[in-house]
């Protein structure tokens, strides 16, 4: 099993561009999450989903959008990229709400 | 007061030492307590998970939760260079609350 797969691993964007961070899991987990991790700041929840077609905001949702059309996929969309969105983005999934499995992240720089 | 406080370190110890990592928290609703290990340029991986107060042991790792003091600890016995990583504590209140609140992480280096 691959677990949680994130693509791309690294990306540089210009201010104002948009992009989609991809996340796929093969564990048939209902719960999926997007976090951002800034240096020395821990992880902050951006959006989460409790199943296909159901999403909700986390702690820091501004500037991002998500969709969940299938159990496996949970893409994160950045519209009008800003320097404040430079971060490492992690996707996670879980069978229950407590045991979250993380991907290896997407390192995003906005210049 | 922040919800979860964790000393960022860095912490440097010789191989074989006992390591103590700690977090304090302010939200008395937290019931689920986790420790994640994160190697450089990798995602966090769940190391230990405890529900409510008490101790849990898994090999060289012991997690302790003291809800009366709002204090959790992770002990690593006979530390190895492969234990060098960032350790993140995380907490959740449970029920329909899906929000996992993380500490900032402690960078640990075990020197051979």
Coordinates of C-alpha atoms in Angstrom, one line a residue:
Chain A
X1 CA 0.0 0.0 0.0
X2 CA 1.2 3.5 -0.9
X3 CA -0.7 5.2 2.0
X4 CA -1.1 8.9 1.5
X5 CA 0.5 10.2 -1.7
X6 CA 1.0 14.0 -2.3
X7 CA 2.0 15.6 -5.6
X8 CA 3.9 17.6 -6.5
X9 CA 6.7 17.4 -3.8
X10 CA 8.0 20.8 -4.6
X11 CA 6.7 23.8 -6.5
X12 CA 7.5 27.5 -7.0
X13 CA 4.7 29.9 -7.8
X14 CA 4.5 33.5 -8.7
X15 CA 2.3 35.9 -6.7
X16 CA -1.2 35.7 -8.1
X17 CA -0.9 32.3 -9.8
X18 CA -3.1 29.4 -8.8
X19 CA -2.5 25.7 -8.4
X20 CA -3.9 22.5 -7.0
X21 CA -2.1 20.3 -4.6
X22 CA -3.1 16.7 -5.1
X23 CA -3.7 14.1 -2.3
X24 CA -4.7 10.5 -2.8
X25 CA -5.0 7.7 -0.2
X26 CA -5.5 4.0 -0.8
X27 CA -6.6 3.0 2.7
X28 CA -10.3 3.6 2.1
X29 CA -10.3 6.2 4.9
X30 CA -13.4 8.4 5.3
X31 CA -11.5 11.2 7.1
X32 CA -9.1 13.4 5.2
X33 CA -7.2 16.6 6.2
X34 CA -5.0 19.3 4.9
X35 CA -2.5 21.0 7.2
X36 CA 0.2 23.6 6.7
X37 CA 3.5 23.6 8.6
X38 CA 5.5 26.8 9.0
X39 CA 9.0 26.7 10.5
X40 CA 8.7 26.5 14.3
X41 CA 5.0 26.7 14.3
X42 CA 3.6 23.2 14.4
X43 CA 0.8 22.1 12.1
X44 CA -2.4 24.1 11.4
X45 CA -5.5 22.6 10.0
X46 CA -6.7 24.2 6.8
X47 CA -9.7 22.0 5.8
X48 CA -11.0 18.6 6.5
X49 CA -13.5 16.1 5.1
X50 CA -15.5 13.4 6.8
X51 CA -16.5 11.6 3.6
X52 CA -17.1 12.1 -0.1
X53 CA -19.0 15.3 -0.8
X54 CA -18.5 16.7 2.8
X55 CA -15.9 19.2 3.7
X56 CA -15.5 21.8 6.4
X57 CA -13.1 24.6 7.4
X58 CA -10.3 24.2 9.8
X59 CA -8.3 26.8 11.7
X60 CA -6.7 28.6 8.7
X61 CA -9.0 28.2 5.6
X62 CA -8.6 31.7 4.0
X63 CA -7.1 31.6 0.5
X64 CA -7.8 27.9 0.0
X65 CA -10.5 25.7 -1.4
X66 CA -11.1 22.0 -1.3
X67 CA -13.4 19.4 -2.9
X68 CA -14.0 15.7 -2.2
X69 CA -15.7 13.9 -5.0
X70 CA -14.3 10.5 -4.2
X71 CA -13.2 8.7 -1.0
X72 CA -9.6 8.5 -2.4
X73 CA -8.9 12.1 -3.5
X74 CA -8.8 15.4 -1.6
X75 CA -7.3 18.2 -3.6
X76 CA -6.4 21.6 -2.2
X77 CA -6.8 24.6 -4.4
X78 CA -4.8 27.8 -4.0
X79 CA -6.3 30.8 -5.8
X80 CA -4.3 34.0 -6.2
X81 CA -1.2 32.8 -4.4
X82 CA 0.3 35.1 -1.8
X83 CA 3.8 35.1 -0.1
X84 CA 2.0 34.2 3.2
X85 CA 1.1 30.9 1.7
X86 CA 4.7 29.8 1.4
X87 CA 4.7 26.7 3.6
X88 CA 4.9 22.9 3.6
X89 CA 1.5 21.4 3.1
X90 CA 0.6 18.0 4.5
X91 CA -2.4 15.8 3.6
X92 CA -3.5 13.2 6.1
X93 CA -6.2 10.5 6.3
X94 CA -7.7 8.4 9.1
X95 CA -10.1 5.6 9.7
X96 CA -11.2 7.2 12.9
X97 CA -10.5 10.8 13.9
X98 CA -7.5 10.0 16.2
X99 CA -5.0 8.0 14.1
X100 CA -4.0 10.2 11.2
X101 CA -1.6 9.0 8.5
X102 CA 0.4 11.7 6.8
X103 CA 1.8 12.1 3.3
X104 CA 5.4 13.4 2.9
X105 CA 4.3 16.9 2.0
X106 CA 4.4 19.5 -0.7
X107 CA 6.9 22.3 -0.3
X108 CA 5.5 25.5 -1.8
X109 CA 7.3 28.7 -2.4
X110 CA 5.5 31.8 -3.6
X111 CA 7.8 34.6 -5.0
Chain B
X1 CA -2.0 31.3 27.0
X2 CA -1.5 29.0 24.0
X3 CA -3.6 25.9 23.9
X4 CA -0.5 23.6 23.6
X5 CA 3.0 24.6 24.7
X6 CA 6.0 22.5 23.7
X7 CA 9.7 23.4 24.3
X8 CA 11.2 23.6 20.8
X9 CA 14.6 22.6 22.0
X10 CA 16.9 21.7 20.2
X11 CA 17.7 18.8 22.5
X12 CA 21.0 17.0 22.0
X13 CA 21.9 13.8 24.0
X14 CA 24.4 11.0 23.8
X15 CA 23.4 7.6 22.5
X16 CA 21.9 5.5 25.3
X17 CA 20.5 8.4 27.2
X18 CA 17.0 8.6 28.5
X19 CA 15.1 11.4 26.8
X20 CA 12.1 13.3 28.3
X21 CA 9.9 15.3 26.0
X22 CA 7.0 17.3 27.4
X23 CA 3.9 19.4 26.5
X24 CA 1.5 21.4 28.6
X25 CA -2.0 22.4 27.6
X26 CA -4.8 24.7 28.7
X27 CA -7.9 23.1 27.3
X28 CA -9.4 20.8 29.8
X29 CA -11.7 19.2 27.1
X30 CA -8.7 17.4 25.5
X31 CA -9.1 13.6 26.0
X32 CA -6.9 12.1 23.3
X33 CA -3.1 12.6 23.4
X34 CA -0.7 11.7 20.7
X35 CA 3.0 11.9 20.0
X36 CA 4.2 12.1 16.4
X37 CA 7.7 11.7 15.1
X38 CA 8.8 13.6 12.0
X39 CA 12.0 13.0 10.2
X40 CA 13.5 15.8 8.1
X41 CA 11.6 16.4 4.9
X42 CA 9.0 13.7 5.8
X43 CA 5.5 13.7 7.1
X44 CA 4.7 13.1 10.8
X45 CA 4.1 9.5 11.8
X46 CA 2.1 8.4 14.8
X47 CA 4.3 7.1 17.6
X48 CA 2.1 6.8 20.6
X49 CA -1.6 7.4 21.3
X50 CA -3.2 7.7 24.8
X51 CA -6.8 8.2 25.8
X52 CA -7.3 10.2 29.1
X53 CA -4.8 9.9 31.9
X54 CA -2.3 7.2 32.5
X55 CA 0.8 5.6 31.1
X56 CA 1.4 3.6 27.9
X57 CA 4.5 1.7 27.0
X58 CA 5.7 0.5 23.6
X59 CA 9.2 -0.9 23.5
X60 CA 11.6 1.9 24.3
X61 CA 8.9 4.6 24.3
X62 CA 6.6 5.5 27.3
X63 CA 3.8 8.1 27.1
X64 CA 2.4 9.6 30.2
X65 CA -0.7 11.8 30.6
X66 CA -1.5 13.8 33.8
X67 CA -4.8 15.5 33.1
X68 CA -4.9 17.1 36.6
X69 CA -1.7 19.0 35.8
X70 CA -2.5 19.3 32.0
X71 CA 0.9 17.8 31.3
X72 CA 2.0 15.0 29.0
X73 CA 5.4 13.4 28.5
X74 CA 7.2 11.1 26.2
X75 CA 10.2 9.1 27.5
X76 CA 12.7 7.4 25.2
X77 CA 14.9 4.8 26.8
X78 CA 18.3 3.8 25.4
X79 CA 18.1 6.5 22.8
X80 CA 19.6 5.7 19.3
X81 CA 20.9 7.9 16.5
X82 CA 17.8 6.8 14.5
X83 CA 15.6 8.5 17.1
X84 CA 17.0 11.9 15.9
X85 CA 13.9 13.7 14.6
X86 CA 11.3 16.3 15.6
X87 CA 8.7 15.1 18.1
X88 CA 5.3 16.7 18.0
X89 CA 2.7 16.4 20.7
X90 CA -1.0 16.6 19.5
X91 CA -4.3 16.6 21.3
X92 CA -8.0 16.3 20.5
X93 CA -11.2 16.7 22.5
X94 CA -13.0 13.9 20.7
X95 CA -16.7 13.5 19.9
X96 CA -17.5 15.4 16.7
X97 CA -14.5 17.7 17.1
X98 CA -12.1 16.6 14.4
X99 CA -9.5 19.3 15.2
X100 CA -6.1 18.0 16.2
X101 CA -4.1 20.7 18.0
X102 CA -0.3 20.3 17.6
X103 CA 2.6 21.6 19.7
X104 CA 5.4 23.3 17.8
X105 CA 7.6 20.2 18.0
X106 CA 10.9 19.5 19.8
X107 CA 14.0 18.8 17.6
X108 CA 16.0 15.9 19.1
X109 CA 19.5 14.8 18.1
X110 CA 21.0 11.6 19.5
X111 CA 24.8 11.6 19.1
X112 CA 26.7 8.3 18.5

